GROMACS .gro file of C-alpha atoms in nm:
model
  221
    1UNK     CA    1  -2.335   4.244   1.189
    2UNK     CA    2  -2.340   3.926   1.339
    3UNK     CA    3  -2.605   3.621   1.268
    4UNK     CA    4  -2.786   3.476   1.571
    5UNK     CA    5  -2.590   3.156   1.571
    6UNK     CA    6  -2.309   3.387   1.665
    7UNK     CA    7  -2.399   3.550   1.957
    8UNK     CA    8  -2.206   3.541   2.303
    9UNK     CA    9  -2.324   3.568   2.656
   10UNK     CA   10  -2.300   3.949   2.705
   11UNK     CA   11  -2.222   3.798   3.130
   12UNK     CA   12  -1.895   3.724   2.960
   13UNK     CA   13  -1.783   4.018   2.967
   14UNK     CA   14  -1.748   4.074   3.301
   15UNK     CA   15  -1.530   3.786   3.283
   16UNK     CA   16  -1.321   3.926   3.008
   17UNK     CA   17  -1.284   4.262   3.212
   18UNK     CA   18  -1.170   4.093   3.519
   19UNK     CA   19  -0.920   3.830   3.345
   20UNK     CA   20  -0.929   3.699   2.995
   21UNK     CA   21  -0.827   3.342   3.077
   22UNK     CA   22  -1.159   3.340   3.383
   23UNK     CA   23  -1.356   3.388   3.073
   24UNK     CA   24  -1.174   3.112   2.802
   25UNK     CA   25  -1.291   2.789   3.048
   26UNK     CA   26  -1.625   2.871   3.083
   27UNK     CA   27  -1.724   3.010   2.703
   28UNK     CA   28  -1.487   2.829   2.466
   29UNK     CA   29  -1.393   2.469   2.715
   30UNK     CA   30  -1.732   2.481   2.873
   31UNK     CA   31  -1.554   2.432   3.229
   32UNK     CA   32  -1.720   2.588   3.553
   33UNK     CA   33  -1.675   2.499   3.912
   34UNK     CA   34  -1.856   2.692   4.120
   35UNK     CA   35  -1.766   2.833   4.507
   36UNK     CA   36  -1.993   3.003   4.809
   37UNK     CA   37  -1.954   3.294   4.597
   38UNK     CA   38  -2.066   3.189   4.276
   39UNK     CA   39  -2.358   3.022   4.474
   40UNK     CA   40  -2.508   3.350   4.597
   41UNK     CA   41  -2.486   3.516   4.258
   42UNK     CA   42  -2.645   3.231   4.125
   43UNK     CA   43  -2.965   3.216   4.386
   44UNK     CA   44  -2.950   3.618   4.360
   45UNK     CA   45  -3.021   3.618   4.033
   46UNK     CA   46  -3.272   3.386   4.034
   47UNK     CA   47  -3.469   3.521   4.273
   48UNK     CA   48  -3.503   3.847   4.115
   49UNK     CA   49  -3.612   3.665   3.778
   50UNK     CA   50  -3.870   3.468   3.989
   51UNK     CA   51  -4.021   3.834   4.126
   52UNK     CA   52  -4.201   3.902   3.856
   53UNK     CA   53  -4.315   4.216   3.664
   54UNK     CA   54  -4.453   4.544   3.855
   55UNK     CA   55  -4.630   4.845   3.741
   56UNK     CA   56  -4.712   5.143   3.879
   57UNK     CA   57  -4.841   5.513   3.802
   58UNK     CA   58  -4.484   5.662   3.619
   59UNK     CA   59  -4.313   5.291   3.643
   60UNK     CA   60  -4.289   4.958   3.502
   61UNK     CA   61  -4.042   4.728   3.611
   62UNK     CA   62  -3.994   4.397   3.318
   63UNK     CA   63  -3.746   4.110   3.478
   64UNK     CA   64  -3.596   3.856   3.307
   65UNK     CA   65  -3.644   4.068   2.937
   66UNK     CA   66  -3.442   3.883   2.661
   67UNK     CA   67  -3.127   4.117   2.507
   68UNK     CA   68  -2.955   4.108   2.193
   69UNK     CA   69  -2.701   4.366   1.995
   70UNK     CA   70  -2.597   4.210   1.631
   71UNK     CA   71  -2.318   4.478   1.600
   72UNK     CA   72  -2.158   4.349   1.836
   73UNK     CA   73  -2.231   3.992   1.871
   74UNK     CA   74  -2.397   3.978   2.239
   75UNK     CA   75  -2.721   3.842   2.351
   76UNK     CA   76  -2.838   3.769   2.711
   77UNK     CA   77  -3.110   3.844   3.006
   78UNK     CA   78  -3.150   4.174   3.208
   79UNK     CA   79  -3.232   4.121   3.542
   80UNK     CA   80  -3.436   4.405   3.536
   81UNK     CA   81  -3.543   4.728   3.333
   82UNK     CA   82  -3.707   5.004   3.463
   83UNK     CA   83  -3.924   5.176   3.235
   84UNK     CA   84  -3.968   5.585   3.349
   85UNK     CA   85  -4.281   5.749   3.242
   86UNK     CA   86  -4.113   6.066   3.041
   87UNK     CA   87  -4.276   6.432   3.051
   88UNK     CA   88  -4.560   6.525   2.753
   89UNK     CA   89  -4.415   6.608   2.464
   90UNK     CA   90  -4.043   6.436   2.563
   91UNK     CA   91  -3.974   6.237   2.251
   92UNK     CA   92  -3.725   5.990   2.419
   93UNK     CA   93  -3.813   5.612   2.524
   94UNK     CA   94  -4.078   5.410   2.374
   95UNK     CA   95  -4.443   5.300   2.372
   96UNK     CA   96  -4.591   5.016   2.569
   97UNK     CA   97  -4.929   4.798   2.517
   98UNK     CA   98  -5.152   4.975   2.719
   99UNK     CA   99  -4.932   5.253   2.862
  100UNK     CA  100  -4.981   5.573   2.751
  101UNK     CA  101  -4.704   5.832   2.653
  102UNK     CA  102  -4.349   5.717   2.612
  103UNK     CA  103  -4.124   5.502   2.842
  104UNK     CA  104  -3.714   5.541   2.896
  105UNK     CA  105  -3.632   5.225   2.928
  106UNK     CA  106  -3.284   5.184   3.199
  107UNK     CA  107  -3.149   4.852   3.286
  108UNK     CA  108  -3.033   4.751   3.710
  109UNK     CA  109  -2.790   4.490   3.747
  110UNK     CA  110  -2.816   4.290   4.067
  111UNK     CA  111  -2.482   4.182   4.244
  112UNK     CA  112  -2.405   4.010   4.521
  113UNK     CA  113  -2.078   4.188   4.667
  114UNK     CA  114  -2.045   4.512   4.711
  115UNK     CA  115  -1.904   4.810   4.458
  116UNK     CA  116  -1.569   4.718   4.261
  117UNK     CA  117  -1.293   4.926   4.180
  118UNK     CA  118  -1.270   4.756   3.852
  119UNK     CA  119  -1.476   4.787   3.549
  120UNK     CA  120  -1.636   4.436   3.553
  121UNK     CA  121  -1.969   4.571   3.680
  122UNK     CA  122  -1.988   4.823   3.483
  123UNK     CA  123  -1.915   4.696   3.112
  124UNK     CA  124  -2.163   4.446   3.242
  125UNK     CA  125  -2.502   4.696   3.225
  126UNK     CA  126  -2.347   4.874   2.975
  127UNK     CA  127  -2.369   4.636   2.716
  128UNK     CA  128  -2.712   4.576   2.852
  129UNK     CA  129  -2.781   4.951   2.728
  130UNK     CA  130  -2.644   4.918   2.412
  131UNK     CA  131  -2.852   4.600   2.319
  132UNK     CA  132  -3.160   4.812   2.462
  133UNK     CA  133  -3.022   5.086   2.250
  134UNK     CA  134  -3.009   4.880   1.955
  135UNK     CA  135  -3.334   4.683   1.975
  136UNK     CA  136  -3.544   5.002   2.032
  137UNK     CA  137  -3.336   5.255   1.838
  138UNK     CA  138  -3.295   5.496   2.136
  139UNK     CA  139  -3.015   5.652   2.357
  140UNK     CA  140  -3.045   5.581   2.708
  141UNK     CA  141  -2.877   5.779   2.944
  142UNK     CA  142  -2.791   5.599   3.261
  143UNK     CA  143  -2.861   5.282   3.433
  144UNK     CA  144  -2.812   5.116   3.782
  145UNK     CA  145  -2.639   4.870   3.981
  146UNK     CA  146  -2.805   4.676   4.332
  147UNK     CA  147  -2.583   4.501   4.613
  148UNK     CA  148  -2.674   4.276   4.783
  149UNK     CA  149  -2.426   4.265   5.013
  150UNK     CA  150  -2.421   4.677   5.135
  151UNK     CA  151  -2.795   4.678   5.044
  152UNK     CA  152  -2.727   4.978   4.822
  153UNK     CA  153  -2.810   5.106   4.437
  154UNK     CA  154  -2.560   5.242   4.261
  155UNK     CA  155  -2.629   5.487   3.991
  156UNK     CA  156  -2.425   5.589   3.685
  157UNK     CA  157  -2.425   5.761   3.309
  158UNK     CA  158  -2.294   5.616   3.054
  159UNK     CA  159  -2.007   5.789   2.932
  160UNK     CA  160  -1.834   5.762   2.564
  161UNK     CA  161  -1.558   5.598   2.736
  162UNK     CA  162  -1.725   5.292   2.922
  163UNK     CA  163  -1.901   5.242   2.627
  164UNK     CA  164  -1.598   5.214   2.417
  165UNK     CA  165  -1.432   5.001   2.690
  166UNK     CA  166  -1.740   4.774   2.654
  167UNK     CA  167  -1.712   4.739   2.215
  168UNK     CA  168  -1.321   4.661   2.277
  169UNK     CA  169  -1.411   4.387   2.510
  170UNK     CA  170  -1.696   4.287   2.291
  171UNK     CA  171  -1.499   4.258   2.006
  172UNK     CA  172  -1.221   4.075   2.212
  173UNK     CA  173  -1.451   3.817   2.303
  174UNK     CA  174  -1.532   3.790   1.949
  175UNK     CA  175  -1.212   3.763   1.824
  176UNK     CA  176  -1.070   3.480   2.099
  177UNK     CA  177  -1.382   3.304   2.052
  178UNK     CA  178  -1.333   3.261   1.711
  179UNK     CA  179  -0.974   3.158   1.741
  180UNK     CA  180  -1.109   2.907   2.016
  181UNK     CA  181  -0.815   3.102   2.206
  182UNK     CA  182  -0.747   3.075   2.595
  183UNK     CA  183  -0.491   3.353   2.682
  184UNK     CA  184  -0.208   3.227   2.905
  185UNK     CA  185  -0.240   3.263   3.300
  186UNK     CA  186  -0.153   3.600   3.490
  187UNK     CA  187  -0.100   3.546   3.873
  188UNK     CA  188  -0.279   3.802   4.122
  189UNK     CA  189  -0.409   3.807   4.442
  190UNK     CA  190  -0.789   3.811   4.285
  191UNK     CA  191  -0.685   3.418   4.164
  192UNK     CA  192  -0.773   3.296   4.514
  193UNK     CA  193  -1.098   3.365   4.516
  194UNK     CA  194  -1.173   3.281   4.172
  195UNK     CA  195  -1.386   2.950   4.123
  196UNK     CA  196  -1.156   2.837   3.826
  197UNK     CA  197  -0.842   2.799   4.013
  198UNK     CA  198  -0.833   2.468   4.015
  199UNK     CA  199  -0.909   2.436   3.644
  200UNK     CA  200  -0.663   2.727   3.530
  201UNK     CA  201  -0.375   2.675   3.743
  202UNK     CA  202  -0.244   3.026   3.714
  203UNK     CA  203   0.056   2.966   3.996
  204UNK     CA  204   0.206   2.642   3.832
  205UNK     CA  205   0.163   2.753   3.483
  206UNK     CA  206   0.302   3.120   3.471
  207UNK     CA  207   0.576   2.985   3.695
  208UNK     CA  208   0.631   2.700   3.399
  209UNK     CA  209   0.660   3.008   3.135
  210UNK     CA  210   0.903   3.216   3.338
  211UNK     CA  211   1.067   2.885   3.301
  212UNK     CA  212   1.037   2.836   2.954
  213UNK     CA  213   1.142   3.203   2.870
  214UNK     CA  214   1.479   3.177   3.158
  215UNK     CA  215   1.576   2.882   2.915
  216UNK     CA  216   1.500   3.010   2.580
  217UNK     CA  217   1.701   3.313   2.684
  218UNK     CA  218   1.975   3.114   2.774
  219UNK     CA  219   1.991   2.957   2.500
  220UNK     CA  220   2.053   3.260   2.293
  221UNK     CA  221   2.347   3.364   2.484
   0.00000   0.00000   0.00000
């Protein structure tokens, strides 16, 4: 279990799924530089904050609501969580002041893009649910995803394998944080749109340690 002083931003880790050295600037050198990209995330997410709370007949929608999981050292903000009304007699969810019956709590990610092929998104809410998980004691099933680009929600379960995709990254984080580590660069076409090129340099330096490694291999021979 971790202590509150050591809790990371669980919005790392979609950092640390899309590239490991994306993440090192920002969390352990405190480096950001942000692009039109980065911008619209940004005002996205603080617009749904600024929207307030909702309730209705079967739903209540909290924004903003505080997250934390001391297993495995994350903390952060949901953009939203929807709280479902469940069935009489359904023991799942939890109580809320003034509601009656029980409410399954299920957390929806806003992004600005539109649906990735990679995991980023994803380990993103799910570590949402497992802090929800662990700060009410419940499972929860599924969550959501919004774009704001195609205008569409995207709907998933989570599986035992995202969710043990999401605890390896966790703990990764952990571990490089500790160490104060920031893993060498690793060139692809996703470094041009990145906001940290600048700052990480990924075409000078992995060309400088192909250099390195040509010469320490000749030296050998």
């Amino acid at each position: 279990m971790y202590s509150e002083d050591d809790l990371l931003p669980l919005s790392g880790l979609q950092h640390m799924a899309f590239c490991e050295r994306q993440w090192a600037p920002f969390h352990i050198d405190s480096k950001w530089e942000e692009n039109p990209l980065t911008a619209e995330g940004r005002v996205l997410h603080e617009h749904v904050h600024e929207a307030g709370s909702e309730s209705r007949k079967t739903l209540v929608v909290v924004r903003g609501l505080p997250l934390h999981n001391f297993r495995l050292g994350i903390s952060g903000q949901a953009d939203a969580v929807e709280f479902r009304a469940t069935r009489p007699g359904d023991p799942r969810g939890v109580e809320l002041d003034g509601k009656p019956g029980r409410w399954l709590p299920s957390p929806v990610e806003y992004k600005r893009g539109k649906p990735k092929k990679q995991i980023c998104d994803l380990v993103q809410v799910c570590a949402q649910v497992l802090c929800l998980e662990e700060m009410f004691g419940i499972t929860i099933p599924a969550g959501a995803l919004f774009y704001a680009t195609t205008r569409r929600r995207q709907e998933f379960a989570f599986t035992t394998e995202l969710r043990a995709q999401t605890e390896r990254l966790c703990a990764r984080m952990q571990d490089l944080y500790a160490r104060r580590e920031t893993p060498p660069p690793v060139y692809t076409k996703g470094c041009e749109n990145c906001s940290l090129k600048n700052i990480c340099l990924p075409r000078t330096l992995a060309a400088s340690r192909e250099v390195r490694a040509y010469l320490a291999g000749a030296m050998k021979e």
